PDB file of C-alpha atoms in Angstrom:
ATOM      1  CA  MET A   1      74.915  73.082  40.884  1.00 50.00           C
ATOM      2  CA  ILE A   2      73.265  72.918  44.358  1.00 57.00           C
ATOM      3  CA  LYS A   3      76.697  73.836  45.812  1.00 56.00           C
ATOM      4  CA  LYS A   4      77.164  76.689  43.489  1.00 51.00           C
ATOM      5  CA  ILE A   5      73.867  78.124  44.636  1.00 53.00           C
ATOM      6  CA  ARG A   6      74.367  77.805  48.234  1.00 55.00           C
ATOM      7  CA  LYS A   7      77.612  79.562  48.030  1.00 55.00           C
ATOM      8  CA  PHE A   8      76.265  81.955  46.235  1.00 53.00           C
ATOM      9  CA  LEU A   9      73.140  82.697  48.577  1.00 54.00           C
ATOM     10  CA  ALA A  10      75.954  82.320  51.681  1.00 60.00           C
ATOM     11  CA  PHE A  11      78.014  85.251  50.253  1.00 55.00           C
ATOM     12  CA  ARG A  12      76.578  88.780  51.106  1.00 53.00           C
ATOM     13  CA  PRO A  13      79.080  91.356  51.025  1.00 53.00           C
ATOM     14  CA  ASP A  14      79.011  93.810  53.436  1.00 51.00           C
ATOM     15  CA  GLU A  15      76.627  96.795  52.918  1.00 48.00           C
ATOM     16  CA  THR A  16      78.329  99.283  55.049  1.00 48.00           C
ATOM     17  CA  ALA A  17      81.875  98.426  54.096  1.00 47.00           C
ATOM     18  CA  ALA A  18      81.753 101.822  52.048  1.00 48.00           C
ATOM     19  CA  VAL A  19      81.127 104.085  55.020  1.00 48.00           C
ATOM     20  CA  ARG A  20      83.576 102.210  57.371  1.00 48.00           C
ATOM     21  CA  ARG A  21      86.698 103.519  58.435  1.00 48.00           C
ATOM     22  CA  PRO A  22      89.796 101.791  57.166  1.00 50.00           C
ATOM     23  CA  SER A  23      91.041 101.599  60.521  1.00 52.00           C
ATOM     24  CA  ARG A  24      87.820  99.697  62.165  1.00 52.00           C
ATOM     25  CA  PRO A  25      87.560  95.941  62.013  1.00 57.00           C
ATOM     26  CA  ALA A  26      85.160  94.525  59.729  1.00 62.00           C
ATOM     27  CA  ALA A  27      81.829  92.639  61.188  1.00 69.00           C
ATOM     28  CA  ARG A  28      82.054  89.057  61.145  1.00 74.00           C
ATOM     29  CA  GLN A  29      79.947  87.517  58.582  1.00 83.00           C
ATOM     30  CA  HIS A  30      77.439  85.095  58.886  1.00 84.00           C
ATOM     31  CA  ASN A  31      76.243  82.323  56.230  1.00 92.00           C
ATOM     32  CA  ILE A  32      72.350  81.722  55.976  1.00 95.00           C
ATOM     33  CA  PHE A  33      72.760  78.356  57.657  1.00 96.00           C
ATOM     34  CA  GLU A  34      74.431  79.927  60.941  1.00 96.00           C
ATOM     35  CA  ALA A  35      71.560  82.276  60.811  1.00 96.00           C
ATOM     36  CA  ALA A  36      68.940  79.873  60.167  1.00 97.00           C
ATOM     37  CA  ALA A  37      70.136  77.755  63.164  1.00 97.00           C
ATOM     38  CA  VAL A  38      70.290  80.716  65.505  1.00 96.00           C
ATOM     39  CA  TYR A  39      66.791  82.021  64.351  1.00 97.00           C
ATOM     40  CA  VAL A  40      64.774  78.884  64.639  1.00 97.00           C
ATOM     41  CA  SER A  41      66.547  77.682  68.250  1.00 97.00           C
ATOM     42  CA  ALA A  42      65.414  81.183  69.484  1.00 97.00           C
ATOM     43  CA  CYS A  43      62.248  80.902  67.966  1.00 96.00           C
ATOM     44  CA  ALA A  44      61.754  77.566  70.044  1.00 96.00           C
ATOM     45  CA  GLU A  45      63.174  79.254  73.184  1.00 97.00           C
ATOM     46  CA  ASP A  46      61.013  82.300  72.647  1.00 96.00           C
ATOM     47  CA  ASP A  47      64.095  84.508  72.630  1.00 97.00           C
ATOM     48  CA  GLN A  48      63.342  87.573  70.723  1.00 96.00           C
ATOM     49  CA  GLU A  49      66.672  89.175  71.277  1.00 97.00           C
ATOM     50  CA  GLN A  50      68.273  86.265  69.333  1.00 97.00           C
ATOM     51  CA  ILE A  51      65.542  86.211  66.720  1.00 96.00           C
ATOM     52  CA  ASP A  52      65.996  89.793  65.687  1.00 96.00           C
ATOM     53  CA  GLN A  53      69.700  89.712  65.653  1.00 96.00           C
ATOM     54  CA  ALA A  54      69.745  86.566  63.493  1.00 96.00           C
ATOM     55  CA  ALA A  55      67.350  88.286  61.376  1.00 95.00           C
ATOM     56  CA  THR A  56      69.908  91.012  60.525  1.00 95.00           C
ATOM     57  CA  TRP A  57      72.849  88.548  59.629  1.00 95.00           C
ATOM     58  CA  VAL A  58      71.041  87.793  55.839  1.00 95.00           C
ATOM     59  CA  SER A  59      68.770  89.046  53.718  1.00 95.00           C
ATOM     60  CA  PRO A  60      64.779  87.868  54.432  1.00 95.00           C
ATOM     61  CA  GLU A  61      65.261  85.842  51.335  1.00 96.00           C
ATOM     62  CA  ALA A  62      68.483  84.102  52.349  1.00 96.00           C
ATOM     63  CA  LEU A  63      66.957  83.186  55.869  1.00 96.00           C
ATOM     64  CA  SER A  64      63.765  82.035  54.601  1.00 97.00           C
ATOM     65  CA  PHE A  65      65.897  79.365  52.486  1.00 97.00           C
ATOM     66  CA  GLY A  66      68.197  78.639  55.409  1.00 97.00           C
ATOM     67  CA  ILE A  67      65.287  77.813  57.156  1.00 97.00           C
ATOM     68  CA  SER A  68      63.484  75.712  54.622  1.00 97.00           C
ATOM     69  CA  GLU A  69      66.854  73.867  54.276  1.00 97.00           C
ATOM     70  CA  LEU A  70      66.839  73.457  58.164  1.00 96.00           C
ATOM     71  CA  ALA A  71      63.370  72.197  57.938  1.00 96.00           C
ATOM     72  CA  CYS A  72      64.174  69.680  55.166  1.00 96.00           C
ATOM     73  CA  ARG A  73      67.116  68.089  57.004  1.00 96.00           C
ATOM     74  CA  ALA A  74      65.087  68.027  60.428  1.00 96.00           C
ATOM     75  CA  VAL A  75      62.509  65.953  58.886  1.00 97.00           C
ATOM     76  CA  ILE A  76      64.935  63.661  56.900  1.00 97.00           C
ATOM     77  CA  ALA A  77      66.625  63.140  60.439  1.00 97.00           C
ATOM     78  CA  LEU A  78      63.759  62.402  62.462  1.00 97.00           C
ATOM     79  CA  ALA A  79      62.167  60.253  59.553  1.00 97.00           C
ATOM     80  CA  ARG A  80      65.281  58.124  59.548  1.00 97.00           C
ATOM     81  CA  GLU A  81      65.618  57.899  63.372  1.00 97.00           C
ATOM     82  CA  ARG A  82      61.979  56.884  63.323  1.00 96.00           C
ATOM     83  CA  ASP A  83      62.015  54.618  60.647  1.00 97.00           C
ATOM     84  CA  GLU A  84      59.137  56.340  58.930  1.00 96.00           C
ATOM     85  CA  SER A  85      58.501  58.302  56.013  1.00 96.00           C
ATOM     86  CA  PRO A  86      59.379  62.124  55.587  1.00 96.00           C
ATOM     87  CA  GLN A  87      55.916  62.928  55.144  1.00 96.00           C
ATOM     88  CA  THR A  88      54.646  61.264  58.301  1.00 96.00           C
ATOM     89  CA  VAL A  89      56.908  62.673  60.498  1.00 96.00           C
ATOM     90  CA  ALA A  90      56.113  66.449  59.061  1.00 96.00           C
ATOM     91  CA  ARG A  91      52.597  65.764  59.607  1.00 96.00           C
ATOM     92  CA  ALA A  92      53.227  64.401  63.278  1.00 96.00           C
ATOM     93  CA  LEU A  93      55.357  67.255  63.895  1.00 94.00           C
ATOM     94  CA  LEU A  94      52.791  69.882  62.567  1.00 94.00           C
ATOM     95  CA  GLY A  95      49.940  67.944  64.437  1.00 95.00           C
ATOM     96  CA  LEU A  96      48.179  66.666  61.431  1.00 95.00           C
ATOM     97  CA  PRO A  97      46.013  63.660  60.825  1.00 92.00           C
ATOM     98  CA  ALA A  98      47.840  61.093  59.251  1.00 84.00           C
ATOM     99  CA  ALA A  99      47.446  61.106  55.213  1.00 76.00           C
TER     100      ALA A  99
END
């Protein structure tokens, strides 16, 4: 079921296809995870140009979902690497006191 939802959210038809000339090549499609990866890494590097560009690749809702999924995967990976719970890692990353 999750795969179907991800596949559905990753598909975003080109909204400008109807006004394009047939001889013009189609723009490259980006999926929500690619957009999220570029957006988050650009935020970390304070690269406003890349932030703005990635934000146009998918809908705001899809970008939000991709960022959330990236955060979950990153916390899980760090928790495994540190041999700590995901909650401990998440709180540490946000500078919160241990629960």
